[in-house]
């Protein structure tokens, strides 16, 4: 019967009502995420295909997914992925879910490295030669000449000085400004990064050590946002996390030489000959104080790995271990950057200063809460 057909609209509306009735936060967002996973549609496609009937397989997925969500399982585990900066990374139970706050950690690291290391600045839009540039420039020149002739004729007819009239007005070519033509070079704006082989200087790779990589989202973002400049070593004590990070690396089209993922506790996978070779040590370590663990939302405390969450009595157990090894891992001037519990930042900054680091900063997350500590190994005199 027609009224028994489960369309996308009917299923989304039912899911929203069902989740809201059971006290779930953001029921419509959850319904859209789940429907996207069931159909492969993005949010726009969901609403533009509202009257499309669901297949039996899609309907079965939605039923199972709603049951899992009502039990408190995180959406990212149910749909199997999460957005992180410009990437979408696979997620699975047993591995910490990437958080929006951690996206800011990547931004801070790129910003600080960009201020001290050549070639690590944020890439700018480049100009490239395109086949139609000459024609665009010809039209722009013709329009400019016609405008100048018109101004000259008008000034002459009005008894003025044509040269003075031309100098007193500015008539940039509308065609040129619209397509981004450079009058000097006859080129247009493009998002394609290019290099001039005659002026390109080969720069050494920036080496970054990430400890506790989880899904690999931090290292993969650093590598893909500074292509050709960054080489990461990413470690994790969890075999499941290492396996997932390797799959995410492959899905992002990043090779093992660019992001080298290793199994082991903290820096134990780093070989002796690599010590002192890193420009940055980055980590989102376990940082929730043990007493706070019991107060976490159920979908975090009951589903995400405690190994990746519990930071000990003050949340700084793993941080202290990282701080102990950072001087051995980093070059002089190397950056040490960690995400931490908001109430532990002052203590963490004090520990950094006591360890002899300089340029110690406490930075906020996207909500304005203190979230990150950054410091540097002093330069040798």
CSV table of C-alpha atoms in Angstrom, one decimal:
chain,number,residue,atom,x,y,z
A,1,UNK,CA,0.0,0.0,0.0
A,2,UNK,CA,1.2,3.5,-0.8
A,3,UNK,CA,0.8,4.8,2.7
A,4,UNK,CA,3.1,1.9,3.9
A,5,UNK,CA,6.0,3.1,1.7
A,6,UNK,CA,8.9,4.4,3.8
A,7,UNK,CA,10.2,7.4,1.9
A,8,UNK,CA,13.2,9.3,3.0
A,9,UNK,CA,10.9,12.1,4.3
A,10,UNK,CA,8.8,9.7,6.3
A,11,UNK,CA,11.8,7.9,7.8
A,12,UNK,CA,13.6,11.1,8.7
A,13,UNK,CA,10.5,12.6,10.4
A,14,UNK,CA,9.9,9.4,12.3
A,15,UNK,CA,13.5,9.2,13.4
A,16,UNK,CA,13.5,12.8,14.6
A,17,UNK,CA,10.3,12.2,16.6
A,18,UNK,CA,11.6,8.9,18.0
A,19,UNK,CA,15.0,10.2,19.2
A,20,UNK,CA,13.5,13.4,20.6
A,21,UNK,CA,10.9,11.3,22.6
A,22,UNK,CA,13.8,9.5,24.2
A,23,UNK,CA,15.7,12.6,25.2
A,24,UNK,CA,18.4,12.4,22.6
A,25,UNK,CA,20.1,15.7,21.8
A,26,UNK,CA,20.0,17.2,18.3
A,27,UNK,CA,17.6,14.5,17.0
A,28,UNK,CA,17.4,16.1,13.5
A,29,UNK,CA,21.1,16.2,13.1
A,30,UNK,CA,21.3,12.5,14.1
A,31,UNK,CA,18.5,11.6,11.7
A,32,UNK,CA,20.3,13.3,8.8
A,33,UNK,CA,23.6,11.7,9.6
A,34,UNK,CA,22.0,8.3,9.8
A,35,UNK,CA,20.0,8.7,6.6
A,36,UNK,CA,23.2,9.9,4.8
A,37,UNK,CA,25.0,6.7,5.9
A,38,UNK,CA,22.0,4.6,4.8
A,39,UNK,CA,21.6,6.2,1.4
A,40,UNK,CA,25.1,7.6,0.6
A,41,UNK,CA,23.5,11.1,0.2
A,42,UNK,CA,24.8,14.3,1.6
A,43,UNK,CA,22.4,16.7,3.4
A,44,UNK,CA,21.4,18.5,0.3
A,45,UNK,CA,20.7,15.2,-1.6
A,46,UNK,CA,18.6,14.0,1.3
A,47,UNK,CA,16.2,16.9,1.1
A,48,UNK,CA,16.1,17.0,-2.7
A,49,UNK,CA,15.2,13.3,-2.7
A,50,UNK,CA,12.6,13.5,0.1
A,51,UNK,CA,10.0,11.4,-1.8
A,52,UNK,CA,12.4,8.6,-2.7
A,53,UNK,CA,11.4,5.2,-1.3
A,54,UNK,CA,14.0,3.4,0.8
A,55,UNK,CA,15.2,0.0,-0.2
A,56,UNK,CA,14.8,-2.9,2.2
A,57,UNK,CA,18.6,-2.7,2.9
A,58,UNK,CA,18.4,1.0,3.6
A,59,UNK,CA,15.4,0.6,5.9
A,60,UNK,CA,17.1,-2.2,7.8
A,61,UNK,CA,20.2,0.0,8.3
A,62,UNK,CA,18.1,2.8,9.7
A,63,UNK,CA,16.3,0.5,12.1
A,64,UNK,CA,19.5,-0.9,13.4
A,65,UNK,CA,21.2,2.6,13.6
A,66,UNK,CA,18.3,4.1,15.5
A,67,UNK,CA,18.4,1.3,18.0
A,68,UNK,CA,22.1,1.8,18.5
A,69,UNK,CA,21.7,5.6,18.8
A,70,UNK,CA,19.0,5.3,21.5
A,71,UNK,CA,21.4,3.1,23.5
A,72,UNK,CA,23.8,6.0,23.5
A,73,UNK,CA,26.3,4.8,20.9
A,74,UNK,CA,28.1,7.8,19.3
A,75,UNK,CA,26.9,8.7,15.8
A,76,UNK,CA,30.5,8.5,14.5
A,77,UNK,CA,30.7,4.8,15.4
A,78,UNK,CA,27.3,4.1,13.9
A,79,UNK,CA,28.0,5.8,10.5
A,80,UNK,CA,31.6,4.8,10.6
A,81,UNK,CA,33.2,8.2,9.9
A,82,UNK,CA,33.7,11.7,11.1
A,83,UNK,CA,34.7,15.0,9.4
A,84,UNK,CA,38.0,16.5,10.5
A,85,UNK,CA,39.1,19.8,8.9
A,86,UNK,CA,39.3,19.0,5.1
A,87,UNK,CA,39.2,15.2,5.6
A,88,UNK,CA,36.6,12.6,6.4
A,89,UNK,CA,38.2,9.8,8.5
A,90,UNK,CA,36.9,6.4,9.3
A,91,UNK,CA,35.9,5.8,12.9
A,92,UNK,CA,35.2,2.6,14.8
A,93,UNK,CA,34.6,1.4,18.4
A,94,UNK,CA,37.8,1.2,20.4
A,95,UNK,CA,39.4,4.3,18.8
A,96,UNK,CA,38.9,7.8,20.1
A,97,UNK,CA,36.6,9.9,18.0
A,98,UNK,CA,38.1,13.1,16.5
A,99,UNK,CA,36.8,16.3,18.1
A,100,UNK,CA,36.3,19.8,16.6
A,101,UNK,CA,38.6,21.1,19.4
A,102,UNK,CA,41.5,19.0,18.0
A,103,UNK,CA,41.1,20.7,14.6
A,104,UNK,CA,42.3,23.9,16.4
A,105,UNK,CA,45.4,22.0,17.6
A,106,UNK,CA,46.3,21.4,13.9
A,107,UNK,CA,45.7,25.0,13.1
A,108,UNK,CA,48.0,26.2,15.9
A,109,UNK,CA,50.8,23.8,14.9
A,110,UNK,CA,50.7,24.9,11.3
A,111,UNK,CA,50.6,28.6,12.3
A,112,UNK,CA,53.6,28.3,14.7
A,113,UNK,CA,55.6,26.3,12.2
A,114,UNK,CA,54.7,28.7,9.5
A,115,UNK,CA,56.3,31.6,11.5
A,116,UNK,CA,59.7,29.9,11.9
A,117,UNK,CA,60.2,27.4,9.0
A,118,UNK,CA,60.3,28.6,5.4
A,119,UNK,CA,57.7,27.0,3.1
A,120,UNK,CA,55.4,26.1,6.0
A,121,UNK,CA,53.2,29.2,5.6
A,122,UNK,CA,49.6,28.8,4.6
A,123,UNK,CA,49.6,28.1,0.8
A,124,UNK,CA,48.3,31.1,-1.2
A,125,UNK,CA,46.2,30.9,-4.4
A,126,UNK,CA,48.6,30.7,-7.3
A,127,UNK,CA,48.2,32.1,-10.8
A,128,UNK,CA,48.6,29.7,-13.7
A,129,UNK,CA,48.6,30.1,-17.5
A,130,UNK,CA,45.3,29.0,-19.0
A,131,UNK,CA,44.5,28.5,-22.7
A,132,UNK,CA,42.0,31.4,-22.9
A,133,UNK,CA,44.2,34.0,-21.1
A,134,UNK,CA,45.5,35.6,-24.3
A,135,UNK,CA,41.9,36.1,-25.6
A,136,UNK,CA,40.8,37.5,-22.3
A,137,UNK,CA,43.7,39.9,-22.3
A,138,UNK,CA,43.0,40.9,-25.8
A,139,UNK,CA,39.4,41.8,-24.9
A,140,UNK,CA,40.5,43.6,-21.8
A,141,UNK,CA,43.1,45.7,-23.8
A,142,UNK,CA,40.4,46.5,-26.4
A,143,UNK,CA,38.0,47.6,-23.8
A,144,UNK,CA,40.6,49.7,-22.1
A,145,UNK,CA,41.6,51.4,-25.3
A,146,UNK,CA,38.0,52.1,-26.2
A,147,UNK,CA,37.4,53.6,-22.7
A,148,UNK,CA,40.4,55.8,-23.1
A,149,UNK,CA,39.4,57.0,-26.6
A,150,UNK,CA,35.9,57.8,-25.3
A,151,UNK,CA,37.2,59.8,-22.4
A,152,UNK,CA,39.6,61.7,-24.7
A,153,UNK,CA,36.8,62.5,-27.2
A,154,UNK,CA,34.5,63.7,-24.4
A,155,UNK,CA,37.2,65.9,-22.9
A,156,UNK,CA,38.0,67.4,-26.3
A,157,UNK,CA,34.4,68.1,-27.0
A,158,UNK,CA,34.0,69.8,-23.6
A,159,UNK,CA,37.1,72.0,-24.1
A,160,UNK,CA,39.2,70.2,-21.6
A,161,UNK,CA,42.6,68.6,-21.7
A,162,UNK,CA,42.3,65.0,-22.7
A,163,UNK,CA,45.5,64.0,-20.9
A,164,UNK,CA,44.4,65.6,-17.7
A,165,UNK,CA,41.0,64.0,-18.0
A,166,UNK,CA,42.5,60.6,-18.4
A,167,UNK,CA,44.7,61.1,-15.4
A,168,UNK,CA,41.8,62.3,-13.2
A,169,UNK,CA,39.7,59.1,-13.6
A,170,UNK,CA,40.3,55.5,-13.0
A,171,UNK,CA,38.5,53.0,-15.2
A,172,UNK,CA,39.8,49.5,-14.4
A,173,UNK,CA,38.6,46.9,-17.0
A,174,UNK,CA,35.5,45.2,-15.8
A,175,UNK,CA,36.4,42.1,-17.8
A,176,UNK,CA,39.9,41.9,-16.2
A,177,UNK,CA,38.7,42.4,-12.7
A,178,UNK,CA,36.0,39.8,-13.1
A,179,UNK,CA,38.3,37.0,-14.2
A,180,UNK,CA,41.3,38.1,-12.3
A,181,UNK,CA,43.6,39.0,-15.2
A,182,UNK,CA,46.9,40.5,-14.5
A,183,UNK,CA,47.6,43.4,-17.0
A,184,UNK,CA,51.3,42.8,-16.6
A,185,UNK,CA,51.3,39.0,-16.9
A,186,UNK,CA,48.0,38.2,-18.7
A,187,UNK,CA,47.2,35.4,-16.2
A,188,UNK,CA,44.1,34.5,-14.3
A,189,UNK,CA,43.5,33.3,-10.7
A,190,UNK,CA,43.4,29.6,-10.1
A,191,UNK,CA,43.3,27.3,-7.1
A,192,UNK,CA,45.9,25.1,-8.6
A,193,UNK,CA,49.3,25.4,-6.8
A,194,UNK,CA,52.2,25.8,-9.2
A,195,UNK,CA,55.9,26.3,-8.9
A,196,UNK,CA,58.4,27.9,-11.3
A,197,UNK,CA,61.2,25.3,-11.7
A,198,UNK,CA,63.7,28.1,-12.2
A,199,UNK,CA,63.0,29.7,-8.8
A,200,UNK,CA,61.9,26.6,-6.7
A,201,UNK,CA,64.3,25.9,-3.9
A,202,UNK,CA,64.4,22.4,-2.4
A,203,UNK,CA,63.6,22.6,1.3
A,204,UNK,CA,64.2,19.9,3.8
A,205,UNK,CA,61.1,18.1,5.0
A,206,UNK,CA,59.5,19.3,8.2
A,207,UNK,CA,59.5,16.3,10.6
A,208,UNK,CA,56.6,16.0,13.0
A,209,UNK,CA,56.2,13.4,15.7
A,210,UNK,CA,52.6,12.7,16.8
A,211,UNK,CA,52.1,10.6,19.9
A,212,UNK,CA,48.7,8.8,20.4
A,213,UNK,CA,47.5,9.2,16.8
A,214,UNK,CA,44.1,7.4,17.1
A,215,UNK,CA,42.4,7.7,13.7
A,216,UNK,CA,45.5,9.5,12.3
A,217,UNK,CA,43.5,12.7,11.8
A,218,UNK,CA,46.2,15.0,13.1
A,219,UNK,CA,49.1,13.7,11.1
A,220,UNK,CA,47.0,13.2,8.0
A,221,UNK,CA,45.7,16.8,8.2
A,222,UNK,CA,49.2,18.2,8.7
A,223,UNK,CA,50.6,16.2,5.7
A,224,UNK,CA,47.7,17.0,3.3
A,225,UNK,CA,47.5,20.7,4.2
A,226,UNK,CA,51.2,21.2,3.6
A,227,UNK,CA,51.8,18.7,0.7
A,228,UNK,CA,55.4,17.9,0.0
A,229,UNK,CA,56.7,19.7,3.1
A,230,UNK,CA,55.7,17.5,6.0
A,231,UNK,CA,56.8,14.0,7.1
A,232,UNK,CA,55.1,12.6,10.1
A,233,UNK,CA,55.9,9.7,12.5
A,234,UNK,CA,52.6,8.8,14.2
A,235,UNK,CA,52.6,6.4,17.2
A,236,UNK,CA,49.9,4.7,19.2
A,237,UNK,CA,49.8,1.9,21.8
A,238,UNK,CA,46.6,0.5,20.4
A,239,UNK,CA,46.8,-2.1,17.6
A,240,UNK,CA,43.2,-1.2,16.6
A,241,UNK,CA,44.1,2.5,16.4
A,242,UNK,CA,47.2,1.8,14.3
A,243,UNK,CA,45.2,-0.4,11.9
A,244,UNK,CA,42.5,2.2,11.5
A,245,UNK,CA,45.0,5.0,11.0
A,246,UNK,CA,46.7,3.0,8.3
A,247,UNK,CA,43.4,2.5,6.5
A,248,UNK,CA,42.7,6.2,6.8
A,249,UNK,CA,46.1,7.0,5.4
A,250,UNK,CA,45.3,4.9,2.3
A,251,UNK,CA,41.9,6.4,1.9
A,252,UNK,CA,43.4,9.9,2.0
A,253,UNK,CA,46.0,8.9,-0.7
A,254,UNK,CA,48.9,9.5,1.6
A,255,UNK,CA,51.9,7.2,1.4
A,256,UNK,CA,53.7,5.5,4.3
A,257,UNK,CA,56.8,7.7,3.8
A,258,UNK,CA,54.8,10.8,4.4
A,259,UNK,CA,52.9,9.5,7.4
A,260,UNK,CA,54.7,6.6,9.1
A,261,UNK,CA,52.3,5.0,11.5
A,262,UNK,CA,54.0,2.8,14.2
A,263,UNK,CA,52.7,0.7,17.1
A,264,UNK,CA,54.2,1.3,20.5
A,265,UNK,CA,54.0,3.2,23.8
A,266,UNK,CA,54.6,7.0,23.4
A,267,UNK,CA,58.0,7.4,21.7
A,268,UNK,CA,59.2,3.9,22.0
A,269,UNK,CA,58.8,3.3,18.2
A,270,UNK,CA,61.2,6.2,17.5
A,271,UNK,CA,64.7,4.8,16.7
A,272,UNK,CA,67.8,6.3,18.4
A,273,UNK,CA,69.0,7.8,15.1
A,274,UNK,CA,65.7,9.7,14.8
A,275,UNK,CA,66.0,11.4,18.2
A,276,UNK,CA,66.5,15.1,18.0
A,277,UNK,CA,65.3,15.2,14.4
A,278,UNK,CA,61.8,16.5,14.9
A,279,UNK,CA,60.6,20.0,14.3
A,280,UNK,CA,57.4,19.4,16.4
A,281,UNK,CA,56.0,16.9,18.9
A,282,UNK,CA,52.2,17.0,18.8
A,283,UNK,CA,49.8,15.1,21.0
A,284,UNK,CA,46.2,14.8,22.1
A,285,UNK,CA,47.0,12.5,25.0
A,286,UNK,CA,44.6,11.0,27.6
A,287,UNK,CA,43.8,14.1,29.7
A,288,UNK,CA,40.5,13.6,31.6
A,289,UNK,CA,41.2,13.6,35.4
A,290,UNK,CA,40.2,10.3,36.9
A,291,UNK,CA,37.6,11.8,39.1
A,292,UNK,CA,36.0,13.5,36.1
A,293,UNK,CA,35.7,10.3,34.2
A,294,UNK,CA,32.5,9.2,36.0
A,295,UNK,CA,30.8,12.5,35.0
A,296,UNK,CA,31.4,12.2,31.3
A,297,UNK,CA,28.3,11.9,29.0
A,298,UNK,CA,27.3,8.3,28.7
A,299,UNK,CA,28.1,8.1,25.0
A,300,UNK,CA,31.7,9.0,25.8
A,301,UNK,CA,32.3,7.2,29.1
A,302,UNK,CA,30.5,4.0,28.0
A,303,UNK,CA,31.7,3.7,24.5
A,304,UNK,CA,35.0,5.5,23.9
A,305,UNK,CA,38.2,3.8,25.1
A,306,UNK,CA,39.2,4.8,28.6
A,307,UNK,CA,42.9,4.2,27.6
A,308,UNK,CA,42.6,7.3,25.4
A,309,UNK,CA,40.7,9.4,27.9
A,310,UNK,CA,41.9,8.9,31.5
A,311,UNK,CA,44.8,11.1,32.3
A,312,UNK,CA,45.3,10.2,35.9
A,313,UNK,CA,44.6,12.2,39.1
A,314,UNK,CA,45.2,15.7,37.6
A,315,UNK,CA,44.9,14.7,33.9
A,316,UNK,CA,48.6,15.2,33.3
A,317,UNK,CA,50.1,11.7,33.8
A,318,UNK,CA,50.8,11.2,30.1
A,319,UNK,CA,51.6,14.9,29.5
A,320,UNK,CA,54.5,14.6,32.1
A,321,UNK,CA,55.9,11.6,30.3
A,322,UNK,CA,55.8,13.5,27.0
A,323,UNK,CA,57.4,16.5,28.5
A,324,UNK,CA,60.2,14.3,29.8
A,325,UNK,CA,61.0,13.0,26.3
A,326,UNK,CA,60.3,16.1,24.3
A,327,UNK,CA,63.8,17.6,24.7
A,328,UNK,CA,65.3,14.4,23.4
A,329,UNK,CA,63.0,14.1,20.4
A,330,UNK,CA,63.0,17.8,19.3
A,331,UNK,CA,65.5,19.9,17.5
A,332,UNK,CA,66.6,23.2,19.2
A,333,UNK,CA,63.7,25.5,18.6
A,334,UNK,CA,61.3,22.6,18.2
A,335,UNK,CA,57.6,23.0,19.0
A,336,UNK,CA,55.9,21.0,21.7
A,337,UNK,CA,52.1,21.2,21.4
A,338,UNK,CA,49.4,19.3,23.4
A,339,UNK,CA,45.7,19.4,23.9
A,340,UNK,CA,44.7,19.2,27.6
A,341,UNK,CA,41.9,19.4,30.2
A,342,UNK,CA,40.9,23.0,30.7
A,343,UNK,CA,41.6,23.1,34.4
A,344,UNK,CA,45.1,21.7,33.9
A,345,UNK,CA,46.6,24.3,31.5
A,346,UNK,CA,48.2,26.5,34.1
A,347,UNK,CA,49.9,23.6,35.7
A,348,UNK,CA,51.0,22.3,32.4
A,349,UNK,CA,52.5,25.6,31.4
A,350,UNK,CA,54.3,25.8,34.7
A,351,UNK,CA,55.8,22.3,34.1
A,352,UNK,CA,57.0,23.4,30.6
A,353,UNK,CA,58.8,26.4,32.0
A,354,UNK,CA,60.3,24.3,34.8
A,355,UNK,CA,61.6,21.9,32.2
A,356,UNK,CA,63.4,24.8,30.5
A,357,UNK,CA,61.1,25.5,27.6
A,358,UNK,CA,60.4,29.0,26.4
A,359,UNK,CA,57.7,30.7,24.4
A,360,UNK,CA,55.1,28.9,26.5
A,361,UNK,CA,51.5,29.7,25.5
A,362,UNK,CA,48.1,28.7,26.7
A,363,UNK,CA,45.6,28.9,23.9
A,364,UNK,CA,41.7,28.5,23.9
A,365,UNK,CA,39.6,26.1,21.8
A,366,UNK,CA,36.7,27.1,19.6
A,367,UNK,CA,34.5,27.7,22.7
A,368,UNK,CA,37.0,30.0,24.4
A,369,UNK,CA,38.0,27.4,27.0
A,370,UNK,CA,41.7,27.0,27.7
A,371,UNK,CA,42.6,23.9,25.8
A,372,UNK,CA,46.2,23.8,24.4
A,373,UNK,CA,49.7,24.4,25.7
A,374,UNK,CA,52.5,25.3,23.3
A,375,UNK,CA,56.1,25.7,24.1
A,376,UNK,CA,59.5,25.5,22.4
A,377,UNK,CA,62.9,23.9,23.1
A,378,UNK,CA,65.3,26.8,23.5
A,379,UNK,CA,67.6,27.6,20.5
A,380,UNK,CA,71.3,26.9,21.1
A,381,UNK,CA,73.4,30.0,21.4
